[in-house]
Amino acid sequence: MLKQYHEDLAPVVYDIVCCSISQCCYPSLYKHALISPVPKVQPPRDINNDFRQISVLPHLAKILEKMQLQLNIEDLKIKNNQHAFTQHRSTVSALISTTQTWFNATDCSKTGKMGVHAAFIDFRKAFHLVDHNILLNKLAAMNINKPFWLWIKSFLSGRVQQVNLNGTLSSIATCPAGVPQGSVISPILFNTYIDDLEDALPEQLKVSTNKYADDCTQHQIVSVDSNSNLQQSINEVSMSSVEYASPVWAGLPNYLRDEIERVQSRSLRILGLEKDYLPPLNERREEATSREVDRIMNDPNHPCRSVLPKLINNRYNLRNIDRNRNISFFSGTERHKHSFSGRACKYV
């Protein structure tokens, strides 16, 4: 309808957006969400845990939220170790920044044999358990402008929802906590909520943290047979939480690569397509590596820049361009050689 009658509706939409922003008020009608339960596993067995609650919201609400984000995104500064819902970040960058650090330590260490101790943390129902007051306090601590803060406060307050299952609606329930999944601005608000997770860790623990939305990886590089501080780190994160109420994967085994190729060949045969319709897995990995290197090189603040091989300029032979682009890269094992850094040498 918006597309069909856009000339008539555009002034109305403009007035709604401008009034909402200027009055720091989120329209009440946009706070009513219809919940579509999407199964996480097949078949779902636990009604409380096996469904993802996706909020179906008005299209105009998403337009309004997108406008607010464009106006205020510079104030919402998220740490570089968050790879979800962030520009130029993805599961790919999360894997690179984590695994390449591990490979460099275990396969390429010049200070003795090293190991990696890691802990993987997943916050249960993270989006639904966001405390509104804590989130607003964190936004205030980030010094975002007051009108935007008041608008978010209005966005969070007075929300209601109904479950829509095959056309049958449940009774209306209020939402005293959480941010709606399916909203444009909710992922950014959740990133803000979880941004200070590692601030609870004392520096002397020397534990590194990477995040992808509510999935958190903590690791520490230690000498083989040495103890790490991970248990203390997990305790600190737990206490903090209680107080607050790819294609670039390195060391792909040959058997797994061959199995993927067989699955691809069978799929093409079933679809009646030629075998060379899709390029081999190795070619696709190289293309993915090239694209990711470009993204990293074009972003000075990208967290994966530290894992790229360093460029060394040899000034004694300016006639040979290739010799002026020597790469400082050392691989201690075949696995490390075929990791992201090893393949990135071709594109740096």
Tab-separated table of C-alpha atoms in Angstrom:
chain	number	residue	atom	x	y	z
A	1	MET	CA	0.000	0.000	0.000
A	2	LEU	CA	2.851	2.374	0.791
A	3	LYS	CA	4.315	1.874	-2.678
A	4	GLN	CA	0.980	2.122	-4.445
A	5	TYR	CA	-0.111	5.346	-2.697
A	6	HIS	CA	3.325	6.780	-1.919
A	7	GLU	CA	2.547	10.239	-3.327
A	8	ASP	CA	-0.462	10.666	-1.023
A	9	LEU	CA	1.085	9.007	2.025
A	10	ALA	CA	4.571	10.572	1.882
A	11	PRO	CA	3.529	13.859	3.616
A	12	VAL	CA	1.754	11.876	6.347
A	13	VAL	CA	4.776	9.618	6.940
A	14	TYR	CA	7.032	12.696	6.970
A	15	ASP	CA	4.883	14.362	9.649
A	16	ILE	CA	4.841	11.187	11.791
A	17	VAL	CA	8.643	10.813	11.643
A	18	CYS	CA	9.322	14.508	12.305
A	19	CYS	CA	6.843	14.719	15.191
A	20	SER	CA	8.197	11.550	16.808
A	21	ILE	CA	11.789	12.814	16.650
A	22	SER	CA	11.047	16.399	17.699
A	23	GLN	CA	8.717	15.385	20.554
A	24	CYS	CA	10.979	12.487	21.703
A	25	CYS	CA	7.973	10.196	21.637
A	26	TYR	CA	7.577	6.783	20.013
A	27	PRO	CA	4.031	6.259	18.631
A	28	SER	CA	1.970	4.047	20.917
A	29	LEU	CA	0.412	2.057	18.066
A	30	TYR	CA	3.889	0.965	16.931
A	31	LYS	CA	4.536	-0.650	20.319
A	32	HIS	CA	2.073	-3.472	19.630
A	33	ALA	CA	4.009	-6.472	18.291
A	34	LEU	CA	2.627	-9.677	16.815
A	35	ILE	CA	4.915	-12.550	17.790
A	36	SER	CA	5.637	-15.280	15.261
A	37	PRO	CA	7.130	-18.306	17.053
A	38	VAL	CA	9.945	-19.670	14.865
A	39	PRO	CA	11.296	-23.122	15.870
A	40	LYS	CA	15.000	-23.245	16.747
A	41	VAL	CA	15.093	-27.028	16.354
A	42	GLN	CA	12.997	-29.552	14.458
A	43	PRO	CA	10.808	-30.860	15.881
A	44	PRO	CA	10.410	-28.424	18.824
A	45	ARG	CA	9.742	-30.209	22.113
A	46	ASP	CA	9.985	-27.455	24.748
A	47	ILE	CA	7.526	-24.596	24.257
A	48	ASN	CA	9.585	-22.333	26.533
A	49	ASN	CA	13.017	-22.866	24.981
A	50	ASP	CA	12.681	-24.266	21.444
A	51	PHE	CA	11.077	-21.219	19.803
A	52	ARG	CA	12.539	-17.870	18.750
A	53	GLN	CA	10.119	-14.993	19.306
A	54	ILE	CA	10.226	-12.813	16.186
A	55	SER	CA	8.252	-9.571	16.486
A	56	VAL	CA	6.250	-8.543	13.424
A	57	LEU	CA	6.168	-4.744	13.624
A	58	PRO	CA	4.616	-2.019	11.417
A	59	HIS	CA	6.707	-0.998	8.401
A	60	LEU	CA	6.434	2.669	9.390
A	61	ALA	CA	7.968	1.807	12.766
A	62	LYS	CA	11.037	0.391	11.005
A	63	ILE	CA	11.323	3.504	8.827
A	64	LEU	CA	11.217	5.700	11.931
A	65	GLU	CA	13.824	3.597	13.757
A	66	LYS	CA	16.117	3.600	10.718
A	67	MET	CA	15.932	7.404	10.551
A	68	GLN	CA	16.831	7.702	14.239
A	69	LEU	CA	19.793	5.375	13.787
A	70	GLN	CA	21.092	7.382	10.845
A	71	LEU	CA	20.907	10.555	12.917
A	72	ASN	CA	22.503	9.137	16.084
A	73	ILE	CA	24.666	6.155	15.141
A	74	GLU	CA	27.869	8.128	15.796
A	75	ASP	CA	26.929	8.433	19.481
A	76	LEU	CA	26.482	4.669	19.885
A	77	LYS	CA	30.130	3.648	19.967
A	78	ILE	CA	30.484	-0.123	20.342
A	79	LYS	CA	33.793	-1.856	21.114
A	80	ASN	CA	35.699	-3.433	18.243
A	81	ASN	CA	35.335	-6.928	19.689
A	82	GLN	CA	31.592	-6.996	18.869
A	83	HIS	CA	31.030	-8.502	15.414
A	84	ALA	CA	27.220	-8.701	15.218
A	85	PHE	CA	24.890	-5.988	13.875
A	86	THR	CA	27.895	-3.769	13.150
A	87	GLN	CA	29.056	-2.317	9.851
A	88	HIS	CA	31.894	-4.257	8.169
A	89	ARG	CA	31.634	-7.017	10.805
A	90	SER	CA	30.234	-10.530	10.439
A	91	THR	CA	30.640	-14.124	11.564
A	92	VAL	CA	33.617	-14.173	9.203
A	93	SER	CA	35.448	-11.351	10.997
A	94	ALA	CA	34.572	-12.940	14.343
A	95	LEU	CA	36.149	-16.250	13.266
A	96	ILE	CA	39.239	-14.583	11.816
A	97	SER	CA	39.991	-12.412	14.827
A	98	THR	CA	39.588	-15.364	17.189
A	99	THR	CA	41.033	-18.379	15.379
A	100	GLN	CA	43.941	-16.595	13.709
A	101	THR	CA	45.160	-15.451	17.122
A	102	TRP	CA	45.009	-19.067	18.274
A	103	PHE	CA	46.865	-20.399	15.231
A	104	ASN	CA	49.562	-17.752	15.593
A	105	ALA	CA	50.099	-18.798	19.192
A	106	THR	CA	49.950	-22.594	18.822
A	107	ASP	CA	51.520	-23.086	15.394
A	108	CYS	CA	53.827	-20.117	15.027
A	109	SER	CA	55.165	-19.216	18.464
A	110	LYS	CA	58.858	-18.305	18.802
A	111	THR	CA	58.773	-18.315	22.605
A	112	GLY	CA	58.168	-22.016	23.257
A	113	LYS	CA	55.178	-24.289	22.882
A	114	MET	CA	51.969	-22.413	23.632
A	115	GLY	CA	48.367	-23.454	24.108
A	116	VAL	CA	44.996	-21.733	24.153
A	117	HIS	CA	42.416	-22.038	26.904
A	118	ALA	CA	38.980	-20.903	25.750
A	119	ALA	CA	35.503	-20.552	27.201
A	120	PHE	CA	32.329	-20.150	25.149
A	121	ILE	CA	29.502	-18.269	26.828
A	122	ASP	CA	25.936	-18.030	25.541
A	123	PHE	CA	23.452	-15.832	27.374
A	124	ARG	CA	20.058	-17.501	27.590
A	125	LYS	CA	17.163	-15.468	26.125
A	126	ALA	CA	19.450	-12.451	26.067
A	127	PHE	CA	17.207	-10.146	23.996
A	128	HIS	CA	14.160	-10.859	26.153
A	129	LEU	CA	15.873	-10.236	29.489
A	130	VAL	CA	17.368	-6.788	28.840
A	131	ASP	CA	16.623	-4.602	31.852
A	132	HIS	CA	15.284	-1.271	30.584
A	133	ASN	CA	16.619	0.824	33.459
A	134	ILE	CA	20.121	-0.641	33.152
A	135	LEU	CA	20.085	-0.072	29.383
A	136	LEU	CA	19.001	3.551	29.821
A	137	ASN	CA	21.721	4.097	32.418
A	138	LYS	CA	24.347	2.704	30.040
A	139	LEU	CA	23.103	4.925	27.218
A	140	ALA	CA	23.293	7.938	29.519
A	141	ALA	CA	26.869	6.977	30.445
A	142	MET	CA	27.733	7.011	26.719
A	143	ASN	CA	26.685	10.687	26.646
A	144	ILE	CA	24.167	10.309	23.828
A	145	ASN	CA	22.087	13.433	23.257
A	146	LYS	CA	19.141	13.821	25.617
A	147	PRO	CA	16.347	13.933	22.976
A	148	PHE	CA	17.519	10.591	21.560
A	149	TRP	CA	17.745	9.138	25.093
A	150	LEU	CA	14.162	10.262	25.822
A	151	TRP	CA	13.012	8.787	22.504
A	152	ILE	CA	14.563	5.401	23.380
A	153	LYS	CA	12.948	5.555	26.807
A	154	SER	CA	9.608	6.053	25.070
A	155	PHE	CA	10.450	3.215	22.630
A	156	LEU	CA	11.002	0.799	25.536
A	157	SER	CA	8.072	1.767	27.720
A	158	GLY	CA	4.506	0.547	27.376
A	159	ARG	CA	5.233	-2.219	24.872
A	160	VAL	CA	2.696	-5.039	24.431
A	161	GLN	CA	2.667	-8.216	22.377
A	162	GLN	CA	0.412	-11.004	21.110
A	163	VAL	CA	1.324	-14.403	19.722
A	164	ASN	CA	-0.015	-15.096	16.240
A	165	LEU	CA	-0.212	-18.833	15.570
A	166	ASN	CA	-1.862	-19.838	12.293
A	167	GLY	CA	-4.120	-16.795	12.397
A	168	THR	CA	-5.185	-17.249	16.024
A	169	LEU	CA	-4.196	-14.439	18.394
A	170	SER	CA	-3.377	-14.890	22.066
A	171	SER	CA	-4.354	-12.429	24.761
A	172	ILE	CA	-2.274	-9.231	24.997
A	173	ALA	CA	0.702	-9.281	27.371
A	174	THR	CA	2.905	-6.414	28.534
A	175	CYS	CA	6.703	-6.374	28.027
A	176	PRO	CA	8.369	-5.063	31.212
A	177	ALA	CA	11.825	-6.076	29.926
A	178	GLY	CA	13.641	-6.972	26.730
A	179	VAL	CA	13.986	-5.499	23.258
A	180	PRO	CA	11.880	-6.869	20.371
A	181	GLN	CA	13.585	-9.206	17.903
A	182	GLY	CA	12.586	-7.970	14.461
A	183	SER	CA	13.033	-4.303	15.261
A	184	VAL	CA	15.660	-2.200	13.431
A	185	ILE	CA	17.092	-0.502	16.497
A	186	SER	CA	16.919	-3.435	18.949
A	187	PRO	CA	20.200	-5.118	17.845
A	188	ILE	CA	22.100	-1.857	18.409
A	189	LEU	CA	20.500	-1.416	21.822
A	190	PHE	CA	21.446	-4.979	22.740
A	191	ASN	CA	25.051	-4.375	21.637
A	192	THR	CA	25.099	-1.341	23.917
A	193	TYR	CA	23.679	-3.390	26.776
A	194	ILE	CA	26.382	-6.070	26.523
A	195	ASP	CA	29.230	-3.771	25.422
A	196	ASP	CA	30.858	-3.477	28.859
A	197	LEU	CA	30.818	-7.230	29.532
A	198	GLU	CA	34.614	-7.541	29.721
A	199	ASP	CA	35.002	-4.366	31.817
A	200	ALA	CA	34.467	-6.531	34.885
A	201	LEU	CA	37.674	-8.475	34.139
A	202	PRO	CA	40.843	-7.291	35.924
A	203	GLU	CA	43.653	-6.505	33.460
A	204	GLN	CA	46.059	-8.862	35.220
A	205	LEU	CA	43.942	-11.835	34.115
A	206	LYS	CA	45.137	-11.255	30.512
A	207	VAL	CA	41.976	-12.786	29.080
A	208	SER	CA	40.754	-11.634	25.647
A	209	THR	CA	37.086	-11.401	24.711
A	210	ASN	CA	35.259	-11.602	21.376
A	211	LYS	CA	31.511	-11.197	21.005
A	212	TYR	CA	28.911	-12.011	18.377
A	213	ALA	CA	25.632	-10.661	19.746
A	214	ASP	CA	24.984	-12.743	22.885
A	215	ASP	CA	27.657	-15.354	22.078
A	216	CYS	CA	30.893	-14.560	23.863
A	217	THR	CA	34.306	-16.206	23.493
A	218	GLN	CA	36.999	-15.684	26.119
A	219	HIS	CA	40.498	-17.025	25.671
A	220	GLN	CA	43.959	-16.852	27.158
A	221	ILE	CA	47.234	-17.927	25.548
A	222	VAL	CA	49.405	-19.835	28.025
A	223	SER	CA	52.415	-22.098	28.019
A	224	VAL	CA	51.616	-25.776	27.577
A	225	ASP	CA	50.866	-27.477	30.925
A	226	SER	CA	50.280	-24.077	32.551
A	227	ASN	CA	47.091	-22.984	34.256
A	228	SER	CA	44.994	-20.130	32.929
A	229	ASN	CA	42.756	-17.516	34.561
A	230	LEU	CA	39.655	-18.512	32.631
A	231	GLN	CA	37.711	-19.825	35.616
A	232	GLN	CA	38.215	-16.531	37.444
A	233	SER	CA	37.228	-14.695	34.277
A	234	ILE	CA	34.008	-16.719	33.976
A	235	ASN	CA	33.264	-16.048	37.634
A	236	GLU	CA	33.687	-12.305	37.076
A	237	VAL	CA	31.344	-12.343	34.072
A	238	SER	CA	28.793	-14.431	35.970
A	239	MET	CA	28.861	-12.087	38.943
A	240	SER	CA	28.505	-9.082	36.650
A	241	SER	CA	25.498	-10.682	34.936
A	242	VAL	CA	23.868	-11.606	38.226
A	243	GLU	CA	24.463	-8.100	39.514
A	244	TYR	CA	22.752	-6.761	36.374
A	245	ALA	CA	20.025	-9.389	36.765
A	246	SER	CA	32.942	-19.854	7.086
A	247	PRO	CA	34.770	-20.059	4.202
A	248	VAL	CA	37.789	-18.606	5.959
A	249	TRP	CA	37.968	-21.323	8.608
A	250	ALA	CA	41.576	-22.509	8.576
A	251	GLY	CA	42.939	-26.036	8.498
A	252	LEU	CA	39.913	-27.559	6.754
A	253	PRO	CA	40.531	-31.333	6.836
A	254	ASN	CA	40.828	-33.033	3.437
A	255	TYR	CA	38.071	-35.514	4.268
A	256	LEU	CA	35.674	-32.675	5.120
A	257	ARG	CA	36.608	-30.731	1.983
A	258	ASP	CA	36.045	-33.825	-0.167
A	259	GLU	CA	32.720	-34.529	1.539
A	260	ILE	CA	31.526	-30.971	0.849
A	261	GLU	CA	32.543	-31.334	-2.789
A	262	ARG	CA	30.588	-34.619	-3.017
A	263	VAL	CA	27.484	-32.997	-1.516
A	264	GLN	CA	27.807	-30.156	-4.023
A	265	SER	CA	28.150	-32.576	-6.955
A	266	ARG	CA	25.125	-34.610	-5.851
A	267	SER	CA	23.039	-31.456	-5.424
A	268	LEU	CA	23.930	-30.229	-8.916
A	269	ARG	CA	23.113	-33.633	-10.377
A	270	ILE	CA	19.698	-33.676	-8.659
A	271	LEU	CA	18.975	-30.181	-10.005
A	272	GLY	CA	20.017	-31.244	-13.496
A	273	LEU	CA	22.911	-28.758	-13.662
A	274	GLU	CA	26.385	-29.247	-15.078
A	275	LYS	CA	29.165	-30.197	-12.675
A	276	ASP	CA	31.083	-26.988	-13.384
A	277	TYR	CA	28.007	-24.812	-12.692
A	278	LEU	CA	29.548	-23.917	-9.332
A	279	PRO	CA	33.290	-23.326	-8.789
A	280	PRO	CA	35.183	-25.755	-6.503
A	281	LEU	CA	35.304	-25.138	-2.778
A	282	ASN	CA	38.941	-23.928	-2.886
A	283	GLU	CA	38.090	-21.234	-5.441
A	284	ARG	CA	35.134	-20.030	-3.389
A	285	ARG	CA	37.324	-19.868	-0.275
A	286	GLU	CA	39.878	-17.775	-2.156
A	287	GLU	CA	37.184	-15.398	-3.385
A	288	ALA	CA	35.796	-15.093	0.141
A	289	THR	CA	39.305	-14.427	1.484
A	290	SER	CA	39.889	-11.716	-1.124
A	291	ARG	CA	36.594	-9.974	-0.270
A	292	GLU	CA	37.311	-10.128	3.441
A	293	VAL	CA	40.842	-8.737	3.009
A	294	ASP	CA	39.400	-5.800	1.054
A	295	ARG	CA	36.919	-5.104	3.845
A	296	ILE	CA	39.657	-5.233	6.468
A	297	MET	CA	42.093	-3.048	4.502
A	298	ASN	CA	39.421	-0.411	3.851
A	299	ASP	CA	38.572	-0.071	7.548
A	300	PRO	CA	41.414	1.376	9.682
A	301	ASN	CA	39.624	0.317	12.873
A	302	HIS	CA	38.828	-3.232	11.810
A	303	PRO	CA	39.766	-5.655	14.645
A	304	CYS	CA	41.227	-8.161	12.151
A	305	ARG	CA	43.913	-5.803	10.822
A	306	SER	CA	46.314	-7.110	13.450
A	307	VAL	CA	46.233	-10.637	11.982
A	308	LEU	CA	47.080	-9.549	8.432
A	309	PRO	CA	50.690	-10.083	7.271
A	310	LYS	CA	52.813	-6.944	7.441
A	311	LEU	CA	54.196	-5.327	4.300
A	312	ILE	CA	57.974	-4.719	4.061
A	313	ASN	CA	59.291	-2.161	1.550
A	314	ASN	CA	62.700	-2.876	0.012
A	315	ARG	CA	63.958	0.398	-1.403
A	316	TYR	CA	67.138	-0.943	-2.969
A	317	ASN	CA	65.432	-2.190	-6.152
A	318	LEU	CA	62.757	0.216	-7.303
A	319	ARG	CA	62.544	-1.269	-10.812
A	320	ASN	CA	60.994	-4.493	-9.602
A	321	ILE	CA	57.590	-3.733	-8.105
A	322	ASP	CA	57.066	-7.301	-6.870
A	323	ARG	CA	60.279	-7.229	-4.856
A	324	ASN	CA	59.148	-4.011	-3.201
A	325	ARG	CA	56.119	-5.826	-1.787
A	326	ASN	CA	57.674	-8.525	0.342
A	327	ILE	CA	55.390	-9.900	3.009
A	328	SER	CA	56.595	-10.458	6.560
A	329	PHE	CA	54.926	-13.802	7.308
A	330	PHE	CA	56.131	-16.915	9.099
A	331	SER	CA	54.262	-20.211	9.287
A	332	GLY	CA	55.350	-22.941	11.656
A	333	THR	CA	52.924	-25.578	10.341
A	334	GLU	CA	50.882	-26.427	7.255
A	335	ARG	CA	47.713	-25.621	9.185
A	336	HIS	CA	48.978	-22.123	9.902
A	337	LYS	CA	50.145	-21.710	6.303
A	338	HIS	CA	46.612	-22.383	5.056
A	339	SER	CA	44.951	-20.189	7.685
A	340	PHE	CA	43.424	-16.817	6.819
A	341	SER	CA	46.716	-14.926	7.256
A	342	GLY	CA	48.548	-17.318	4.973
A	343	ARG	CA	45.985	-16.971	2.211
A	344	ALA	CA	45.739	-13.218	2.740
A	345	CYS	CA	49.396	-12.829	1.648
A	346	LYS	CA	48.201	-12.985	-1.954
A	347	TYR	CA	45.919	-9.994	-1.536
A	348	VAL	CA	47.681	-7.627	0.887
